[in-house]
Each structure stands twice: as structure tokens, then as C-alpha cells.
């Protein structure tokens, strides 16, 4: 009887088994391709609705205690296409804090931001600088800065937390440290860096109080919205209408190295052209009603909704109202994508 000769596939499997025992590998015909013509994100486009968010926040507010040691009361925007986080680089969650509560001090290598969605009466201390947090404000927490929050108001407060912890975790650079004090000491001049850089149009000749790469820790709602409304007097961008990025006033670079922050206005009745780009995004609807089409999915959104767009997904925005504008706050990982040289953009 003739002996059966091993096939190339048999030889590859035998070789692969031997190499695996030595922690080596060779490419197999059925392995996923290492290089693809364009990105193939596993993150999915997703839409979180305000009604569901409110119901869940009420539930966790009743059932979950705010604990010491860095544990916050948050509702994470989980993406079903990835095992961890909201996008491949960002972790977005909604924090719910009750009157009288203190979110105790800690620090970590992940950078973070807060965008205040609802309420007033809370303040935050970031390495000795203390600021009130009001609805519509953007508050930054740089990497490895001690930070804590206290709510002194009468009604629950809600804000969006975004961290680059997913990126930091994937490169094994996570460090965390608690504090022996629930609230850290406040500097003699509690808002010194804001006094130096808060105008947004001028800077000191010799900065004396800047502690971080970006000396500005708070961007007020009033100044940000005024800037967007002024820019809305120009002709609209074909893809984003009017979208302004929060900037580092000392360098002109994005406000954060790894997280892009954008305030975007869609004027009444506008329908924008579709495009795609590298970098993932998460949007929060501050006001207005609109529609965003992401590849084959359509999201009809309203105030308080969130939606997420994966990298290289074709998307287009529209304002469904003929009389009222729409205002969106967007976070993305584009600063990191650009810094690594991976930025691409295409029409249609």
C-alpha cells in the first residue's frame, strides 16, 4: 500500500506545534491577516439614550454607596464590540454624586476629564488648585495629579468622566495611589493658573504658577459656547459645521495629549457630507435633536444622549430641527493618533 505523503498544510501544523513549545510561531493560512487594506475596528457604533441613562443613574444612586479608596459611583458606557472600555483607547462613564458626598483623593497615570452634564455645587481640587464645577464646564485632571471632589449643593450632580485608561492599560503603564487625606490641601491662591492663563487669548511673560503641561484646568461653559457661536457666523465646515477644539493656551496644542475635546454646533436644518477618519469618538448631546448615520446604522439623537463612532467608519451628521441649533460635546483619541503619525481622512 502506497504511503501517504504529508501535505504542506500537515508540515506547517507540525512545525507550528514544535515552534509553539519554544514560544515561536509561523503564519498559518487560516490566521487573520496582520495587514489589511484599511482599518477593521471591532468597536461598534453605539447609541445610549437619555431615558435609559437617567433610569440607570437613579438606580445606582439608590443602590451603590460612594466609597473611599478611589471607587466612584459611575455608569460606564460599555461597547459590545470590545472587551474593555468605550473605545479602543478611551473609557467613558457617567458619575453620579449626591449632596454632601466626597469623592476621596487619589492619583493615577491615566489622564482624565469631567464634562459637567447637570447640577451645581460641587468643587474639585487638583494638586492644590480648587475650582467649582458648573454645568457645561470642562475640567481636566492631568496624569499623576491628586484629585478629589466634594458636592456641597442640594441636588444630585451628574458629569461625564473620560479617561485614557484603556490606552494606558494596553501598554502596561497603569499606576494608582490613594491618599491618607480624603481631600488634599488647597494652595494659598486656589486658582493661580487660571488667573494666569484663563483669558484664553493672553499668557504671562514669565509663568509662575503653571504646574502641568497644560496650565489651564477649567474651561468655562460661557467662554466655550461664546467662541462656538462666534465661529458659527462663518460658512459651515462640510463635515462638522462649526466644531472648535479646546486648546492648551501655552502651546496651542490640544488641551490633552491623548484625548481630543471638541464643542460642536449644528445650525438648524443642516445636513452634512459623509466622511471617515482614523480615531474613535464619543459624542454627548447637550441640546437639540439630530441624526447621525454611521456606516449602515442610523442614530436619531436628542438631549442627554450619547453615541460612539469607531475609527474609519463612514459617518454624517444632520440637525433635524429647522428652527433650533444642536450643540454636541465630543471626545476622541485623535491627538494620540496624530502624534503617532496614523491620521488619515477621506471623503464619502
Coordinates of C-alpha atoms in Angstrom, one line a residue:
X1 CA 0.0 0.0 0.0
X2 CA 1.4 3.4 -1.0
X3 CA 2.5 5.6 1.8
X4 CA 0.5 8.9 2.1
X5 CA 2.9 11.9 1.7
X6 CA 2.4 14.7 4.2
X7 CA 0.9 17.9 2.7
X8 CA 2.2 21.3 3.0
X9 CA -0.6 22.1 5.5
X10 CA 0.4 19.0 7.6
X11 CA 4.0 20.1 7.6
X12 CA 3.0 23.6 8.7
X13 CA 0.9 22.3 11.5
X14 CA 3.7 20.0 12.7
X15 CA 6.2 22.8 12.6
X16 CA 3.8 25.2 14.3
X17 CA 3.3 22.7 17.2
X18 CA 7.0 22.4 17.6
X19 CA 7.6 26.1 17.5
X20 CA 4.8 26.8 20.0
X21 CA 6.6 24.6 22.5
X22 CA 9.5 27.1 22.2
X23 CA 7.3 30.2 22.1
X24 CA 7.8 30.8 18.4
X25 CA 5.2 30.9 15.7
X26 CA 4.9 31.0 11.9
X27 CA 2.0 32.4 9.9
X28 CA -0.8 29.8 9.1
X29 CA -3.1 30.1 6.1
X30 CA -6.2 30.5 8.3
X31 CA -4.6 33.1 10.6
X32 CA -6.3 36.6 10.5
X33 CA -4.3 38.9 8.2
X34 CA -1.7 41.1 10.0
X35 CA -2.1 43.8 7.4
X36 CA -5.4 44.9 6.0
X37 CA -6.2 47.4 3.2
X38 CA -7.9 49.6 5.8
X39 CA -8.8 49.5 9.5
X40 CA -11.2 46.8 10.6
X41 CA -12.4 48.0 14.1
X42 CA -14.2 45.6 16.4
X43 CA -15.6 48.5 18.3
X44 CA -19.2 49.0 17.2
X45 CA -21.2 52.2 16.6
X46 CA -23.5 52.6 19.5
X47 CA -26.2 54.9 20.8
X48 CA -27.0 55.3 24.5
X49 CA -30.4 57.1 25.1
X50 CA -31.0 59.7 27.8
X51 CA -34.1 57.9 29.2
X52 CA -32.2 54.7 29.8
X53 CA -29.2 56.7 31.3
X54 CA -31.5 58.6 33.7
X55 CA -33.2 55.4 34.9
X56 CA -29.9 53.6 35.5
X57 CA -28.4 56.6 37.3
X58 CA -31.4 56.8 39.6
X59 CA -31.0 53.1 40.3
X60 CA -27.2 53.2 41.1
X61 CA -27.8 56.4 43.1
X62 CA -30.1 54.4 45.4
X63 CA -28.2 51.2 45.5
X64 CA -24.5 52.0 45.3
X65 CA -22.5 53.8 48.0
X66 CA -19.7 56.2 47.3
X67 CA -16.7 54.5 48.9
X68 CA -13.2 55.7 49.9
X69 CA -10.1 54.4 48.2
X70 CA -10.9 55.8 44.7
X71 CA -14.1 53.9 44.0
X72 CA -16.6 56.2 42.3
X73 CA -20.3 55.8 41.6
X74 CA -20.3 55.6 37.8
X75 CA -22.3 54.2 34.9
X76 CA -19.9 53.1 32.2
X77 CA -20.7 53.4 28.5
X78 CA -19.7 49.9 27.6
X79 CA -19.2 49.0 23.9
X80 CA -20.3 45.5 22.9
X81 CA -17.6 45.1 20.3
X82 CA -14.6 45.4 22.6
X83 CA -13.9 43.6 25.9
X84 CA -13.0 46.7 27.9
X85 CA -13.7 50.4 27.7
X86 CA -15.9 52.5 25.4
X87 CA -13.4 52.8 22.5
X88 CA -10.0 51.1 22.0
X89 CA -8.3 53.9 23.8
X90 CA -11.0 55.7 26.0
X91 CA -13.1 54.8 29.0
X92 CA -16.2 57.0 29.3
X93 CA -18.6 56.8 32.3
X94 CA -21.2 59.0 33.9
X95 CA -20.6 59.9 37.5
X96 CA -23.5 60.5 39.9
X97 CA -22.7 62.3 43.2
X98 CA -25.2 63.2 45.9
X99 CA -25.2 66.3 48.1
X100 CA -22.7 66.0 51.0
X101 CA -20.6 63.3 49.4
X102 CA -16.9 63.4 49.0
X103 CA -15.1 61.5 46.2
X104 CA -11.9 61.0 48.0
X105 CA -8.4 61.9 46.7
X106 CA -6.3 59.6 44.6
X107 CA -4.0 59.9 41.6
X108 CA -3.2 57.7 38.6
X109 CA -1.2 57.7 35.4
X110 CA -4.3 57.9 33.3
X111 CA -5.3 61.4 32.3
X112 CA -9.0 62.3 32.9
X113 CA -11.6 64.9 32.2
X114 CA -15.0 65.9 33.5
X115 CA -17.7 67.5 31.5
X116 CA -20.5 68.7 33.8
X117 CA -23.8 67.4 32.5
X118 CA -26.2 68.5 35.2
X119 CA -26.2 70.3 38.5
X120 CA -24.1 72.7 40.6
X121 CA -22.5 73.0 44.0
X122 CA -19.5 70.6 43.6
X123 CA -15.9 71.6 43.5
X124 CA -12.7 69.7 42.7
X125 CA -9.1 70.0 43.9
X126 CA -6.3 69.1 41.6
X127 CA -2.9 69.2 43.2
X128 CA -3.8 72.1 45.3
X129 CA -5.8 74.1 42.8
X130 CA -9.5 74.2 43.6
X131 CA -12.3 75.0 41.2
X132 CA -16.1 75.0 41.2
X133 CA -17.7 72.7 38.7
X134 CA -20.7 74.1 36.9
X135 CA -23.0 72.7 34.2
X136 CA -21.3 72.8 30.8
X137 CA -17.7 73.3 32.2
X138 CA -14.8 71.1 31.1
X139 CA -12.5 70.2 33.9
X140 CA -9.1 68.4 33.4
X141 CA -7.2 66.1 35.6
X142 CA -3.6 65.6 34.3
X143 CA -1.7 62.4 34.7
X144 CA -0.5 61.7 38.2
X145 CA -2.2 64.7 39.8
X146 CA -4.0 64.1 43.1
X147 CA -7.7 65.0 42.7
X148 CA -10.9 64.9 44.8
X149 CA -14.4 66.2 44.6
X150 CA -17.0 67.4 47.1
X151 CA -20.6 68.1 46.5
X152 CA -22.0 71.0 48.6
X153 CA -25.2 71.6 46.7
X154 CA -28.8 70.5 47.2
X155 CA -29.5 68.2 44.3
X156 CA -27.6 65.3 42.7
X157 CA -24.8 66.2 40.2
X158 CA -24.0 64.3 37.1
X159 CA -20.9 64.6 34.9
X160 CA -19.2 62.7 32.2
X161 CA -15.8 61.1 33.1
X162 CA -13.4 60.3 30.3
X163 CA -10.0 58.6 30.9
X164 CA -7.3 57.3 28.6
X165 CA -7.1 54.3 30.9
X166 CA -7.8 51.9 28.1
X167 CA -4.7 53.1 26.2
X168 CA -2.6 53.2 29.4
X169 CA -3.7 49.7 30.3
X170 CA -2.9 48.3 26.9
X171 CA 0.7 49.5 27.1
X172 CA 1.0 48.3 30.8
X173 CA 1.6 51.8 32.2
X174 CA -1.1 51.8 34.9
X175 CA -0.1 53.2 38.3
X176 CA -2.6 54.2 41.1
X177 CA -2.1 55.7 44.5
X178 CA -4.6 56.6 47.2
X179 CA -4.3 59.4 49.7
X180 CA -4.2 59.4 53.5
X181 CA -6.4 62.6 53.3
X182 CA -9.9 62.4 51.8
X183 CA -9.4 65.9 50.5
X184 CA -5.9 67.3 49.7
X185 CA -4.7 70.7 50.9
X186 CA -5.6 73.8 48.8
X187 CA -3.0 76.2 47.6
X188 CA -2.9 79.8 49.1
X189 CA -4.1 81.1 45.8
X190 CA -6.5 78.3 44.8
X191 CA -6.9 79.3 41.1
X192 CA -3.5 80.7 40.3
X193 CA -3.0 79.0 36.9
X194 CA -6.5 80.1 35.8
X195 CA -5.6 83.7 36.7
X196 CA -2.6 83.5 34.5
X197 CA -4.0 81.6 31.5
X198 CA -7.8 81.7 31.9
X199 CA -8.3 84.6 29.4
X200 CA -7.5 82.2 26.6
X201 CA -6.1 85.0 24.4
X202 CA -3.1 86.1 26.6
X203 CA -0.3 84.5 28.6
X204 CA 2.1 85.7 31.2
X205 CA 5.7 86.6 30.0
X206 CA 7.1 84.5 32.8
X207 CA 4.6 81.9 34.1
X208 CA 4.9 81.4 37.8
X209 CA 2.1 79.0 38.8
X210 CA 1.7 76.5 35.9
X211 CA 2.1 73.0 37.3
X212 CA 1.2 70.9 34.3
X213 CA 1.9 70.7 30.5
X214 CA -1.5 72.5 30.1
X215 CA -1.7 75.1 32.9
X216 CA -5.5 75.5 32.4
X217 CA -7.6 73.1 34.3
X218 CA -11.1 74.5 33.8
X219 CA -12.7 75.7 30.6
X220 CA -16.0 77.5 31.4
X221 CA -19.2 76.9 29.5
X222 CA -19.7 80.6 28.9
X223 CA -16.4 81.2 27.1
X224 CA -16.5 77.9 25.1
X225 CA -20.1 78.4 23.9
X226 CA -19.5 82.1 23.0
X227 CA -16.5 81.0 20.9
X228 CA -18.5 78.4 19.0
X229 CA -21.4 80.9 18.4
X230 CA -19.0 83.5 17.1
X231 CA -17.4 80.9 14.7
X232 CA -20.9 79.9 13.5
X233 CA -21.0 83.2 11.7
X234 CA -18.6 81.7 9.2
X235 CA -19.5 79.3 6.4
X236 CA -20.0 75.8 7.7
X237 CA -17.4 73.0 7.5
X238 CA -18.8 70.4 5.1
X239 CA -18.4 67.6 7.6
X240 CA -18.8 69.2 11.1
X241 CA -20.5 72.6 10.6
X242 CA -18.9 74.5 13.5
X243 CA -16.5 72.5 15.7
X244 CA -13.9 74.1 17.9
X245 CA -11.2 72.1 19.8
X246 CA -10.3 73.0 23.4
X247 CA -6.6 74.1 23.3
X248 CA -3.6 74.4 25.6
X249 CA -3.2 78.2 25.9
X250 CA 0.5 77.9 26.4
X251 CA 1.3 75.8 23.3
X252 CA -1.7 75.9 21.0
X253 CA -1.8 72.1 21.1
X254 CA -4.9 70.1 22.1
X255 CA -5.9 70.6 25.7
X256 CA -4.8 67.0 26.4
X257 CA -2.1 64.9 24.8
X258 CA -4.2 61.7 24.4
X259 CA -7.8 62.9 24.5
X260 CA -9.3 65.4 22.0
X261 CA -12.1 67.6 23.3
X262 CA -14.5 69.4 20.9
X263 CA -17.6 71.6 21.2
X264 CA -19.7 71.4 18.0
X265 CA -22.7 73.3 16.8
X266 CA -25.0 72.2 14.0
X267 CA -27.1 75.0 12.7
X268 CA -30.9 74.5 12.1
X269 CA -31.7 72.2 9.2
X270 CA -28.2 71.4 8.1
X271 CA -27.2 68.1 6.6
X272 CA -23.5 67.4 6.4
X273 CA -21.5 65.4 4.0
X274 CA -20.2 61.9 5.0
X275 CA -16.6 61.3 5.7
X276 CA -14.3 59.0 7.6
X277 CA -11.1 59.3 9.6
X278 CA -8.8 57.3 11.9
X279 CA -9.5 57.8 15.6
X280 CA -12.6 56.8 17.6
X281 CA -15.1 59.4 19.0
X282 CA -17.8 59.6 21.7
X283 CA -20.5 62.4 21.5
X284 CA -22.7 63.8 24.2
X285 CA -25.8 65.8 23.1
X286 CA -26.0 69.0 25.1
X287 CA -29.1 70.3 23.3
X288 CA -31.0 69.8 20.1
X289 CA -32.2 66.9 18.0
X290 CA -30.4 65.4 15.1
X291 CA -29.4 62.3 13.1
X292 CA -26.0 60.6 12.6
X293 CA -25.6 57.8 10.1
X294 CA -22.6 55.6 10.9
X295 CA -22.0 53.1 8.1
X296 CA -25.3 51.2 7.9
X297 CA -26.7 52.4 11.3
X298 CA -28.8 55.5 11.9
X299 CA -28.9 57.2 15.3
X300 CA -31.8 59.7 15.9
X301 CA -30.5 61.5 19.0
X302 CA -31.8 64.1 21.4
X303 CA -30.7 66.0 24.6
X304 CA -28.8 63.8 27.0
X305 CA -28.0 61.0 24.5
X306 CA -24.5 59.6 23.8
X307 CA -23.3 57.9 20.6
X308 CA -19.9 56.4 19.6
X309 CA -18.2 56.2 16.2
X310 CA -15.4 53.7 15.5
X311 CA -12.2 54.6 13.6
X312 CA -12.6 54.7 9.8
X313 CA -16.4 54.5 10.0
X314 CA -18.3 56.5 7.4
X315 CA -20.5 59.0 9.2
X316 CA -22.6 62.1 8.6
X317 CA -24.5 64.4 10.9
X318 CA -27.7 66.3 10.4
X319 CA -29.8 68.7 12.5
X320 CA -33.4 67.6 12.3
X321 CA -34.8 70.9 13.6
X322 CA -35.5 73.7 11.2
X323 CA -35.5 76.3 14.0
X324 CA -33.2 75.3 16.8
X325 CA -29.5 74.6 16.8
X326 CA -27.9 71.4 18.2
X327 CA -24.8 71.5 20.5
X328 CA -22.6 68.5 21.0
X329 CA -19.6 67.8 23.2
X330 CA -17.1 65.3 21.6
X331 CA -14.2 63.4 23.0
X332 CA -11.8 61.4 20.7
X333 CA -8.4 59.9 20.6
X334 CA -7.2 62.0 17.6
X335 CA -4.4 63.8 19.5
X336 CA -2.8 60.4 20.1
X337 CA -3.5 59.2 16.6
X338 CA -1.9 62.3 15.1
X339 CA 1.1 62.1 17.4
X340 CA 1.8 58.6 16.3
X341 CA 1.5 59.5 12.6
X342 CA -1.6 57.4 12.0
X343 CA -4.0 60.2 11.0
X344 CA -6.0 59.6 7.8
X345 CA -9.2 61.2 6.5
X346 CA -11.3 60.6 3.4
X347 CA -14.5 62.0 1.8
X348 CA -17.6 59.9 1.4

